[in-house]
Amino acid sequence: MTITIGYIGLGAMGLPLAGHLVRNGYDVIACDLDPSRADTIVELGGRKAASIAEAARDCDVVITCLPATAHVEAVVLGPDGALAQMAPGTLLMDMSTIDANGTDRVARACAAKGVAFVDSPIGRLVLHAERGESLFMVGADNATFARVEPLLQAMGKDILRCGGQGMGSRMKLVNNFLLLTIAEVSAEAVALGTRLGLDIDTILKVTGSTTAQNGQLHTLMVNKVLKGDTTPGFTIDLAFKDMTLAMTAAAEYRMGLPVGAAAHAVYGGARAVPEFATKDYSAMLEWACRNAGIPTPQTD
């Protein structure tokens, strides 16, 4: 029996993931704030919904992939939202990166209606999503995980169980806090090396051959900003949002994150400049070089 999936949110990550579901034989009805984004799904053989309600109605599974907590709560819990259309026994999977408390609120609302819930934020970059190589951090009980595992296998490569409901969101918060802090330090390191007169190929070769190697410099930046490409896969604005989630969670638990706080402030400064807010977060290298008064290095 074909599973019908309502997919809501066709951004940089959501669109390729929804496309993989169609290619793997699932009946997908897609919806986005920009209706034209669903045209790609139609071209692949899926369907297009005119509203959130239409996307969620009569579906076995509804998947949301949205920018922030407020968007998820509005789309899922609003009076004309997805949950209002879903029947008991169906399943909601949220793949967004949001406040874990928001994930818990959505999970409780689903439980009250008899709808199963999974939080499964996405790891890795847009280029990985496009190639079907995403990683998923899953929070679910065993029975619900068994229902979504084939869908995740269709969309990506690696599926990591993080615990029960809400643990996927909490793991994503930790993951993005780490990678975004590393990205900022990597940007500063490259800016420093450039200012000292080192060429970028030397910087990449040496740091890629020691324990300084990291995915933010040696995968993200070499495929984006160091090629002169800062079109957004994941914007600086969203990076600031994710750092804020981590800082807020730490504050709730009366923890200090001093290095993270410094990185958070740098992202805040960059996103305050409209020119930078909508750039890919690899453009933090541009920001560091601009502040140092030097050109951003480019690879051949």
PDB file of C-alpha atoms in Angstrom:
ATOM      1  CA  MET A   1       0.000   0.000   0.000  1.00  0.00           C
ATOM      2  CA  THR A   2       1.351   3.411  -0.974  1.00  0.00           C
ATOM      3  CA  ILE A   3       2.025   5.753   1.936  1.00  0.00           C
ATOM      4  CA  THR A   4       0.744   9.298   1.425  1.00  0.00           C
ATOM      5  CA  ILE A   5       3.023  11.979   2.857  1.00  0.00           C
ATOM      6  CA  GLY A   6       2.199  15.637   3.312  1.00  0.00           C
ATOM      7  CA  TYR A   7       5.493  17.545   3.141  1.00  0.00           C
ATOM      8  CA  ILE A   8       5.338  21.118   4.479  1.00  0.00           C
ATOM      9  CA  GLY A   9       8.379  23.353   4.019  1.00  0.00           C
ATOM     10  CA  LEU A  10      10.385  23.207   0.794  1.00  0.00           C
ATOM     11  CA  GLY A  11      13.433  25.246   1.687  1.00  0.00           C
ATOM     12  CA  ALA A  12      17.066  24.450   0.930  1.00  0.00           C
ATOM     13  CA  MET A  13      16.840  21.169   2.845  1.00  0.00           C
ATOM     14  CA  GLY A  14      13.149  20.325   2.563  1.00  0.00           C
ATOM     15  CA  LEU A  15      12.905  20.447  -1.216  1.00  0.00           C
ATOM     16  CA  PRO A  16      15.600  17.861  -1.995  1.00  0.00           C
ATOM     17  CA  LEU A  17      14.396  15.582   0.822  1.00  0.00           C
ATOM     18  CA  ALA A  18      10.817  15.690  -0.453  1.00  0.00           C
ATOM     19  CA  GLY A  19      12.141  14.965  -3.932  1.00  0.00           C
ATOM     20  CA  HIS A  20      13.921  11.820  -2.717  1.00  0.00           C
ATOM     21  CA  LEU A  21      10.644  10.552  -1.246  1.00  0.00           C
ATOM     22  CA  VAL A  22       8.903  10.954  -4.612  1.00  0.00           C
ATOM     23  CA  ARG A  23      11.753   9.221  -6.421  1.00  0.00           C
ATOM     24  CA  ASN A  24      11.448   6.322  -3.985  1.00  0.00           C
ATOM     25  CA  GLY A  25       7.791   5.774  -4.785  1.00  0.00           C
ATOM     26  CA  TYR A  26       5.996   7.656  -2.024  1.00  0.00           C
ATOM     27  CA  ASP A  27       2.863   9.664  -2.745  1.00  0.00           C
ATOM     28  CA  VAL A  28       3.952  13.174  -1.724  1.00  0.00           C
ATOM     29  CA  ILE A  29       1.717  16.230  -1.562  1.00  0.00           C
ATOM     30  CA  ALA A  30       3.916  19.255  -0.985  1.00  0.00           C
ATOM     31  CA  CYS A  31       3.277  22.730   0.389  1.00  0.00           C
ATOM     32  CA  ASP A  32       5.412  25.834   0.881  1.00  0.00           C
ATOM     33  CA  LEU A  33       4.902  29.526   1.604  1.00  0.00           C
ATOM     34  CA  ASP A  34       6.253  30.022  -1.925  1.00  0.00           C
ATOM     35  CA  PRO A  35       3.852  27.863  -3.974  1.00  0.00           C
ATOM     36  CA  SER A  36       6.236  27.729  -6.940  1.00  0.00           C
ATOM     37  CA  ARG A  37       8.682  25.601  -4.934  1.00  0.00           C
ATOM     38  CA  ALA A  38       6.223  22.699  -5.041  1.00  0.00           C
ATOM     39  CA  ASP A  39       6.393  22.730  -8.847  1.00  0.00           C
ATOM     40  CA  THR A  40       9.634  20.736  -8.644  1.00  0.00           C
ATOM     41  CA  ILE A  41       7.807  18.019  -6.693  1.00  0.00           C
ATOM     42  CA  VAL A  42       5.034  17.970  -9.310  1.00  0.00           C
ATOM     43  CA  GLU A  43       7.625  17.587 -12.076  1.00  0.00           C
ATOM     44  CA  LEU A  44       8.987  14.532 -10.259  1.00  0.00           C
ATOM     45  CA  GLY A  45       5.527  12.976 -10.020  1.00  0.00           C
ATOM     46  CA  GLY A  46       4.271  14.316  -6.706  1.00  0.00           C
ATOM     47  CA  ARG A  47       1.384  16.645  -5.969  1.00  0.00           C
ATOM     48  CA  LYS A  48       1.017  20.262  -4.898  1.00  0.00           C
ATOM     49  CA  ALA A  49      -1.176  21.476  -2.048  1.00  0.00           C
ATOM     50  CA  ALA A  50      -2.746  24.920  -2.015  1.00  0.00           C
ATOM     51  CA  SER A  51      -2.710  25.112   1.785  1.00  0.00           C
ATOM     52  CA  ILE A  52      -1.324  23.522   4.932  1.00  0.00           C
ATOM     53  CA  ALA A  53      -4.720  21.964   5.577  1.00  0.00           C
ATOM     54  CA  GLU A  54      -4.768  20.358   2.134  1.00  0.00           C
ATOM     55  CA  ALA A  55      -1.233  19.048   2.578  1.00  0.00           C
ATOM     56  CA  ALA A  56      -2.097  17.388   5.904  1.00  0.00           C
ATOM     57  CA  ARG A  57      -5.584  16.100   5.162  1.00  0.00           C
ATOM     58  CA  ASP A  58      -5.963  12.373   4.405  1.00  0.00           C
ATOM     59  CA  CYS A  59      -2.232  11.694   4.826  1.00  0.00           C
ATOM     60  CA  ASP A  60      -0.600   8.804   6.624  1.00  0.00           C
ATOM     61  CA  VAL A  61       2.405  10.932   7.562  1.00  0.00           C
ATOM     62  CA  VAL A  62       2.961  14.690   7.710  1.00  0.00           C
ATOM     63  CA  ILE A  63       6.538  16.011   7.616  1.00  0.00           C
ATOM     64  CA  THR A  64       7.445  19.574   8.548  1.00  0.00           C
ATOM     65  CA  CYS A  65      10.789  21.176   7.682  1.00  0.00           C
ATOM     66  CA  LEU A  66      10.591  24.820   8.732  1.00  0.00           C
ATOM     67  CA  PRO A  67      12.947  27.633   9.800  1.00  0.00           C
ATOM     68  CA  ALA A  68      12.111  28.270  13.468  1.00  0.00           C
ATOM     69  CA  THR A  69       9.999  27.330  16.487  1.00  0.00           C
ATOM     70  CA  ALA A  70       7.281  29.898  15.778  1.00  0.00           C
ATOM     71  CA  HIS A  71       6.814  28.554  12.249  1.00  0.00           C
ATOM     72  CA  VAL A  72       6.467  24.959  13.436  1.00  0.00           C
ATOM     73  CA  GLU A  73       3.952  25.842  16.133  1.00  0.00           C
ATOM     74  CA  ALA A  74       1.893  27.969  13.741  1.00  0.00           C
ATOM     75  CA  VAL A  75       1.906  25.334  10.986  1.00  0.00           C
ATOM     76  CA  VAL A  76       1.200  22.379  13.275  1.00  0.00           C
ATOM     77  CA  LEU A  77      -0.873  23.830  16.111  1.00  0.00           C
ATOM     78  CA  GLY A  78      -2.733  26.705  14.423  1.00  0.00           C
ATOM     79  CA  PRO A  79      -6.539  26.528  14.044  1.00  0.00           C
ATOM     80  CA  ASP A  80      -6.145  25.611  10.375  1.00  0.00           C
ATOM     81  CA  GLY A  81      -2.867  23.807  10.957  1.00  0.00           C
ATOM     82  CA  ALA A  82      -1.701  20.321  10.163  1.00  0.00           C
ATOM     83  CA  LEU A  83      -2.679  18.669  13.440  1.00  0.00           C
ATOM     84  CA  ALA A  84      -6.293  19.813  13.101  1.00  0.00           C
ATOM     85  CA  GLN A  85      -6.505  17.792   9.871  1.00  0.00           C
ATOM     86  CA  MET A  86      -4.758  14.650  11.096  1.00  0.00           C
ATOM     87  CA  ALA A  87      -6.629  11.557  12.235  1.00  0.00           C
ATOM     88  CA  PRO A  88      -5.661   9.490  15.277  1.00  0.00           C
ATOM     89  CA  GLY A  89      -3.113   6.870  14.298  1.00  0.00           C
ATOM     90  CA  THR A  90      -1.380   9.059  11.736  1.00  0.00           C
ATOM     91  CA  LEU A  91       2.141  10.388  12.299  1.00  0.00           C
ATOM     92  CA  LEU A  92       3.832  13.789  12.388  1.00  0.00           C
ATOM     93  CA  MET A  93       7.597  14.064  11.872  1.00  0.00           C
ATOM     94  CA  ASP A  94       9.228  17.432  12.434  1.00  0.00           C
ATOM     95  CA  MET A  95      12.639  17.822  10.772  1.00  0.00           C
ATOM     96  CA  SER A  96      13.121  21.473  11.761  1.00  0.00           C
ATOM     97  CA  THR A  97      15.827  22.852  14.049  1.00  0.00           C
ATOM     98  CA  ILE A  98      13.839  24.426  16.871  1.00  0.00           C
ATOM     99  CA  ASP A  99      13.755  25.046  20.598  1.00  0.00           C
ATOM    100  CA  ALA A 100      13.494  21.694  22.380  1.00  0.00           C
ATOM    101  CA  ASN A 101      10.708  23.116  24.564  1.00  0.00           C
ATOM    102  CA  GLY A 102       8.793  23.820  21.360  1.00  0.00           C
ATOM    103  CA  THR A 103       9.349  20.226  20.274  1.00  0.00           C
ATOM    104  CA  ASP A 104       7.934  19.068  23.606  1.00  0.00           C
ATOM    105  CA  ARG A 105       4.833  21.251  23.170  1.00  0.00           C
ATOM    106  CA  VAL A 106       4.170  19.810  19.715  1.00  0.00           C
ATOM    107  CA  ALA A 107       4.727  16.267  21.018  1.00  0.00           C
ATOM    108  CA  ARG A 108       2.197  16.791  23.807  1.00  0.00           C
ATOM    109  CA  ALA A 109      -0.388  18.186  21.392  1.00  0.00           C
ATOM    110  CA  CYS A 110       0.074  15.184  19.110  1.00  0.00           C
ATOM    111  CA  ALA A 111      -0.289  12.766  22.027  1.00  0.00           C
ATOM    112  CA  ALA A 112      -3.519  14.460  23.076  1.00  0.00           C
ATOM    113  CA  LYS A 113      -4.986  13.723  19.645  1.00  0.00           C
ATOM    114  CA  GLY A 114      -3.590  10.213  19.297  1.00  0.00           C
ATOM    115  CA  VAL A 115      -1.093  11.222  16.588  1.00  0.00           C
ATOM    116  CA  ALA A 116       2.381   9.679  16.756  1.00  0.00           C
ATOM    117  CA  PHE A 117       5.289  12.126  16.827  1.00  0.00           C
ATOM    118  CA  VAL A 118       8.960  12.025  15.832  1.00  0.00           C
ATOM    119  CA  ASP A 119      11.553  14.793  15.932  1.00  0.00           C
ATOM    120  CA  SER A 120      14.229  14.184  13.314  1.00  0.00           C
ATOM    121  CA  PRO A 121      16.404  17.227  12.583  1.00  0.00           C
ATOM    122  CA  ILE A 122      18.768  17.052   9.631  1.00  0.00           C
ATOM    123  CA  GLY A 123      22.548  16.924   9.747  1.00  0.00           C
ATOM    124  CA  ARG A 124      25.131  17.849   7.107  1.00  0.00           C
ATOM    125  CA  LEU A 125      24.943  20.404   4.311  1.00  0.00           C
ATOM    126  CA  VAL A 126      22.560  21.201   1.464  1.00  0.00           C
ATOM    127  CA  LEU A 127      24.930  19.498  -0.988  1.00  0.00           C
ATOM    128  CA  HIS A 128      24.530  16.301   1.058  1.00  0.00           C
ATOM    129  CA  ALA A 129      20.728  16.636   1.067  1.00  0.00           C
ATOM    130  CA  GLU A 130      20.760  16.987  -2.709  1.00  0.00           C
ATOM    131  CA  ARG A 131      22.866  13.822  -3.061  1.00  0.00           C
ATOM    132  CA  GLY A 132      20.736  11.814  -0.618  1.00  0.00           C
ATOM    133  CA  GLU A 133      23.535  11.790   1.970  1.00  0.00           C
ATOM    134  CA  SER A 134      21.842  13.566   4.872  1.00  0.00           C
ATOM    135  CA  LEU A 135      22.140  12.423   8.463  1.00  0.00           C
ATOM    136  CA  PHE A 136      19.097  12.349  10.755  1.00  0.00           C
ATOM    137  CA  MET A 137      19.050  12.769  14.550  1.00  0.00           C
ATOM    138  CA  VAL A 138      15.930  10.941  15.664  1.00  0.00           C
ATOM    139  CA  GLY A 139      13.890  11.233  18.830  1.00  0.00           C
ATOM    140  CA  ALA A 140      11.171   8.550  19.002  1.00  0.00           C
ATOM    141  CA  ASP A 141       9.980   5.457  20.814  1.00  0.00           C
ATOM    142  CA  ASN A 142      10.751   2.102  19.225  1.00  0.00           C
ATOM    143  CA  ALA A 143       7.377   1.566  17.564  1.00  0.00           C
ATOM    144  CA  THR A 144       7.251   5.028  16.031  1.00  0.00           C
ATOM    145  CA  PHE A 145      10.859   4.828  14.894  1.00  0.00           C
ATOM    146  CA  ALA A 146      10.045   1.623  13.004  1.00  0.00           C
ATOM    147  CA  ARG A 147       7.357   3.530  11.094  1.00  0.00           C
ATOM    148  CA  VAL A 148       9.631   6.371   9.981  1.00  0.00           C
ATOM    149  CA  GLU A 149      12.871   4.457   9.392  1.00  0.00           C
ATOM    150  CA  PRO A 150      11.997   3.540   5.773  1.00  0.00           C
ATOM    151  CA  LEU A 151      11.153   7.195   5.041  1.00  0.00           C
ATOM    152  CA  LEU A 152      14.459   8.373   6.472  1.00  0.00           C
ATOM    153  CA  GLN A 153      16.303   5.714   4.460  1.00  0.00           C
ATOM    154  CA  ALA A 154      14.624   7.070   1.333  1.00  0.00           C
ATOM    155  CA  MET A 155      15.692  10.638   2.118  1.00  0.00           C
ATOM    156  CA  GLY A 156      19.251  10.191   3.348  1.00  0.00           C
ATOM    157  CA  LYS A 157      22.125   8.018   4.417  1.00  0.00           C
ATOM    158  CA  ASP A 158      22.715   7.873   8.183  1.00  0.00           C
ATOM    159  CA  ILE A 159      20.040   7.523  10.864  1.00  0.00           C
ATOM    160  CA  LEU A 160      21.124   8.069  14.462  1.00  0.00           C
ATOM    161  CA  ARG A 161      18.748   7.288  17.335  1.00  0.00           C
ATOM    162  CA  CYS A 162      19.221   9.925  20.037  1.00  0.00           C
ATOM    163  CA  GLY A 163      16.594   8.747  22.527  1.00  0.00           C
ATOM    164  CA  GLY A 164      12.898   9.297  23.043  1.00  0.00           C
ATOM    165  CA  GLN A 165      10.754  12.190  21.859  1.00  0.00           C
ATOM    166  CA  GLY A 166      12.607  15.509  22.010  1.00  0.00           C
ATOM    167  CA  MET A 167      16.101  14.025  22.047  1.00  0.00           C
ATOM    168  CA  GLY A 168      16.603  14.604  18.313  1.00  0.00           C
ATOM    169  CA  SER A 169      15.964  18.330  18.801  1.00  0.00           C
ATOM    170  CA  ARG A 170      18.279  18.453  21.791  1.00  0.00           C
ATOM    171  CA  MET A 171      21.062  16.667  19.898  1.00  0.00           C
ATOM    172  CA  LYS A 172      20.680  19.048  16.938  1.00  0.00           C
ATOM    173  CA  LEU A 173      21.035  22.023  19.272  1.00  0.00           C
ATOM    174  CA  VAL A 174      24.335  20.607  20.579  1.00  0.00           C
ATOM    175  CA  ASN A 175      25.535  19.668  17.080  1.00  0.00           C
ATOM    176  CA  ASN A 176      24.879  23.102  15.601  1.00  0.00           C
ATOM    177  CA  PHE A 177      26.361  24.893  18.587  1.00  0.00           C
ATOM    178  CA  LEU A 178      29.584  22.962  18.009  1.00  0.00           C
ATOM    179  CA  LEU A 179      29.753  23.282  14.226  1.00  0.00           C
ATOM    180  CA  LEU A 180      28.872  26.991  14.204  1.00  0.00           C
ATOM    181  CA  THR A 181      31.475  27.788  16.846  1.00  0.00           C
ATOM    182  CA  ILE A 182      34.049  25.820  14.835  1.00  0.00           C
ATOM    183  CA  ALA A 183      33.015  27.661  11.665  1.00  0.00           C
ATOM    184  CA  GLU A 184      33.636  31.034  13.301  1.00  0.00           C
ATOM    185  CA  VAL A 185      37.033  30.008  14.687  1.00  0.00           C
ATOM    186  CA  SER A 186      37.943  28.557  11.274  1.00  0.00           C
ATOM    187  CA  ALA A 187      37.009  31.847   9.606  1.00  0.00           C
ATOM    188  CA  GLU A 188      39.209  33.758  12.044  1.00  0.00           C
ATOM    189  CA  ALA A 189      42.097  31.313  11.515  1.00  0.00           C
ATOM    190  CA  VAL A 190      41.970  31.695   7.724  1.00  0.00           C
ATOM    191  CA  ALA A 191      41.749  35.481   8.056  1.00  0.00           C
ATOM    192  CA  LEU A 192      44.778  35.439  10.372  1.00  0.00           C
ATOM    193  CA  GLY A 193      46.765  33.224   8.013  1.00  0.00           C
ATOM    194  CA  THR A 194      45.890  35.454   5.069  1.00  0.00           C
ATOM    195  CA  ARG A 195      46.907  38.548   7.009  1.00  0.00           C
ATOM    196  CA  LEU A 196      50.234  36.889   7.834  1.00  0.00           C
ATOM    197  CA  GLY A 197      50.884  36.339   4.137  1.00  0.00           C
ATOM    198  CA  LEU A 198      50.096  32.640   3.805  1.00  0.00           C
ATOM    199  CA  ASP A 199      48.284  31.499   0.662  1.00  0.00           C
ATOM    200  CA  ILE A 200      45.003  29.674   1.058  1.00  0.00           C
ATOM    201  CA  ASP A 201      46.211  26.433  -0.523  1.00  0.00           C
ATOM    202  CA  THR A 202      48.967  26.183   2.085  1.00  0.00           C
ATOM    203  CA  ILE A 203      46.515  26.883   4.898  1.00  0.00           C
ATOM    204  CA  LEU A 204      44.170  24.177   3.644  1.00  0.00           C
ATOM    205  CA  LYS A 205      46.922  21.626   3.022  1.00  0.00           C
ATOM    206  CA  VAL A 206      48.537  21.970   6.440  1.00  0.00           C
ATOM    207  CA  THR A 207      45.359  22.235   8.517  1.00  0.00           C
ATOM    208  CA  GLY A 208      43.866  19.348   6.536  1.00  0.00           C
ATOM    209  CA  SER A 209      46.850  17.179   7.492  1.00  0.00           C
ATOM    210  CA  THR A 210      46.754  17.784  11.247  1.00  0.00           C
ATOM    211  CA  THR A 211      44.141  17.488  13.974  1.00  0.00           C
ATOM    212  CA  ALA A 212      43.051  21.016  13.013  1.00  0.00           C
ATOM    213  CA  GLN A 213      41.108  19.403  10.158  1.00  0.00           C
ATOM    214  CA  ASN A 214      37.378  20.058  10.388  1.00  0.00           C
ATOM    215  CA  GLY A 215      34.321  19.881   8.156  1.00  0.00           C
ATOM    216  CA  GLN A 216      33.521  23.576   8.379  1.00  0.00           C
ATOM    217  CA  LEU A 217      36.803  24.629   6.781  1.00  0.00           C
ATOM    218  CA  HIS A 218      37.627  21.591   4.671  1.00  0.00           C
ATOM    219  CA  THR A 219      34.125  20.725   3.392  1.00  0.00           C
ATOM    220  CA  LEU A 220      31.859  23.749   3.808  1.00  0.00           C
ATOM    221  CA  MET A 221      34.187  26.641   3.052  1.00  0.00           C
ATOM    222  CA  VAL A 222      36.089  24.956   0.247  1.00  0.00           C
ATOM    223  CA  ASN A 223      32.784  24.278  -1.521  1.00  0.00           C
ATOM    224  CA  LYS A 224      31.233  27.690  -0.820  1.00  0.00           C
ATOM    225  CA  VAL A 225      32.935  30.935   0.201  1.00  0.00           C
ATOM    226  CA  LEU A 226      36.431  29.957  -0.953  1.00  0.00           C
ATOM    227  CA  LYS A 227      34.938  29.464  -4.418  1.00  0.00           C
ATOM    228  CA  GLY A 228      33.263  32.864  -4.212  1.00  0.00           C
ATOM    229  CA  ASP A 229      29.833  31.311  -3.625  1.00  0.00           C
ATOM    230  CA  THR A 230      27.856  32.660  -0.671  1.00  0.00           C
ATOM    231  CA  THR A 231      24.370  31.898  -2.006  1.00  0.00           C
ATOM    232  CA  PRO A 232      22.534  30.573   1.020  1.00  0.00           C
ATOM    233  CA  GLY A 233      22.276  26.931   1.880  1.00  0.00           C
ATOM    234  CA  PHE A 234      22.066  27.897   5.548  1.00  0.00           C
ATOM    235  CA  THR A 235      22.009  31.623   6.192  1.00  0.00           C
ATOM    236  CA  ILE A 236      23.925  33.626   8.785  1.00  0.00           C
ATOM    237  CA  ASP A 237      20.535  34.705  10.110  1.00  0.00           C
ATOM    238  CA  LEU A 238      19.565  31.072  10.758  1.00  0.00           C
ATOM    239  CA  ALA A 239      23.005  30.352  12.194  1.00  0.00           C
ATOM    240  CA  PHE A 240      22.457  33.140  14.726  1.00  0.00           C
ATOM    241  CA  LYS A 241      19.048  31.634  15.526  1.00  0.00           C
ATOM    242  CA  ASP A 242      20.605  28.236  16.241  1.00  0.00           C
ATOM    243  CA  MET A 243      23.366  29.732  18.386  1.00  0.00           C
ATOM    244  CA  THR A 244      20.667  31.588  20.307  1.00  0.00           C
ATOM    245  CA  LEU A 245      18.837  28.296  20.920  1.00  0.00           C
ATOM    246  CA  ALA A 246      21.995  26.868  22.484  1.00  0.00           C
ATOM    247  CA  MET A 247      22.659  29.940  24.613  1.00  0.00           C
ATOM    248  CA  THR A 248      19.034  29.992  25.801  1.00  0.00           C
ATOM    249  CA  ALA A 249      19.141  26.299  26.716  1.00  0.00           C
ATOM    250  CA  ALA A 250      22.376  26.814  28.640  1.00  0.00           C
ATOM    251  CA  ALA A 251      20.825  29.734  30.519  1.00  0.00           C
ATOM    252  CA  GLU A 252      17.812  27.598  31.460  1.00  0.00           C
ATOM    253  CA  TYR A 253      20.196  25.099  33.059  1.00  0.00           C
ATOM    254  CA  ARG A 254      22.324  27.844  34.669  1.00  0.00           C
ATOM    255  CA  MET A 255      25.332  26.961  32.508  1.00  0.00           C
ATOM    256  CA  GLY A 256      27.965  29.265  31.118  1.00  0.00           C
ATOM    257  CA  LEU A 257      29.262  28.776  27.553  1.00  0.00           C
ATOM    258  CA  PRO A 258      31.952  31.473  27.369  1.00  0.00           C
ATOM    259  CA  VAL A 259      33.533  30.537  24.029  1.00  0.00           C
ATOM    260  CA  GLY A 260      30.115  29.950  22.503  1.00  0.00           C
ATOM    261  CA  ALA A 261      28.936  33.293  23.856  1.00  0.00           C
ATOM    262  CA  ALA A 262      31.756  35.031  22.009  1.00  0.00           C
ATOM    263  CA  ALA A 263      30.914  33.217  18.752  1.00  0.00           C
ATOM    264  CA  HIS A 264      27.225  34.016  19.263  1.00  0.00           C
ATOM    265  CA  ALA A 265      28.086  37.705  19.523  1.00  0.00           C
ATOM    266  CA  VAL A 266      30.075  37.578  16.268  1.00  0.00           C
ATOM    267  CA  TYR A 267      27.163  35.964  14.422  1.00  0.00           C
ATOM    268  CA  GLY A 268      24.918  38.633  15.921  1.00  0.00           C
ATOM    269  CA  GLY A 269      27.139  41.375  14.551  1.00  0.00           C
ATOM    270  CA  ALA A 270      27.199  39.834  11.074  1.00  0.00           C
ATOM    271  CA  ARG A 271      23.448  39.213  10.870  1.00  0.00           C
ATOM    272  CA  ALA A 272      22.782  42.819  11.914  1.00  0.00           C
ATOM    273  CA  VAL A 273      24.193  43.881   8.528  1.00  0.00           C
ATOM    274  CA  PRO A 274      21.539  43.165   5.856  1.00  0.00           C
ATOM    275  CA  GLU A 275      24.226  42.402   3.263  1.00  0.00           C
ATOM    276  CA  PHE A 276      25.438  39.487   5.404  1.00  0.00           C
ATOM    277  CA  ALA A 277      22.283  38.219   7.127  1.00  0.00           C
ATOM    278  CA  THR A 278      21.007  36.380   4.050  1.00  0.00           C
ATOM    279  CA  LYS A 279      24.374  35.007   2.920  1.00  0.00           C
ATOM    280  CA  ASP A 280      25.451  31.425   3.488  1.00  0.00           C
ATOM    281  CA  TYR A 281      27.074  31.065   6.895  1.00  0.00           C
ATOM    282  CA  SER A 282      30.372  30.200   5.220  1.00  0.00           C
ATOM    283  CA  ALA A 283      30.461  33.956   4.542  1.00  0.00           C
ATOM    284  CA  MET A 284      31.585  34.380   8.141  1.00  0.00           C
ATOM    285  CA  LEU A 285      34.993  34.146   6.461  1.00  0.00           C
ATOM    286  CA  GLU A 286      34.117  37.243   4.421  1.00  0.00           C
ATOM    287  CA  TRP A 287      33.035  38.940   7.642  1.00  0.00           C
ATOM    288  CA  ALA A 288      36.324  38.094   9.385  1.00  0.00           C
ATOM    289  CA  CYS A 289      38.375  39.273   6.392  1.00  0.00           C
ATOM    290  CA  ARG A 290      36.358  42.469   6.077  1.00  0.00           C
ATOM    291  CA  ASN A 291      36.988  43.239   9.750  1.00  0.00           C
ATOM    292  CA  ALA A 292      40.687  42.539   9.212  1.00  0.00           C
ATOM    293  CA  GLY A 293      40.801  44.846   6.201  1.00  0.00           C
ATOM    294  CA  ILE A 294      41.925  42.117   3.777  1.00  0.00           C
ATOM    295  CA  PRO A 295      40.422  40.445   0.705  1.00  0.00           C
ATOM    296  CA  THR A 296      38.680  37.119   1.179  1.00  0.00           C
ATOM    297  CA  PRO A 297      40.995  34.407  -0.197  1.00  0.00           C
ATOM    298  CA  GLN A 298      39.843  32.246  -3.100  1.00  0.00           C
ATOM    299  CA  THR A 299      40.915  28.818  -4.235  1.00  0.00           C
ATOM    300  CA  ASP A 300      41.552  28.034  -7.902  1.00  0.00           C
TER     301      ASP A 300
END
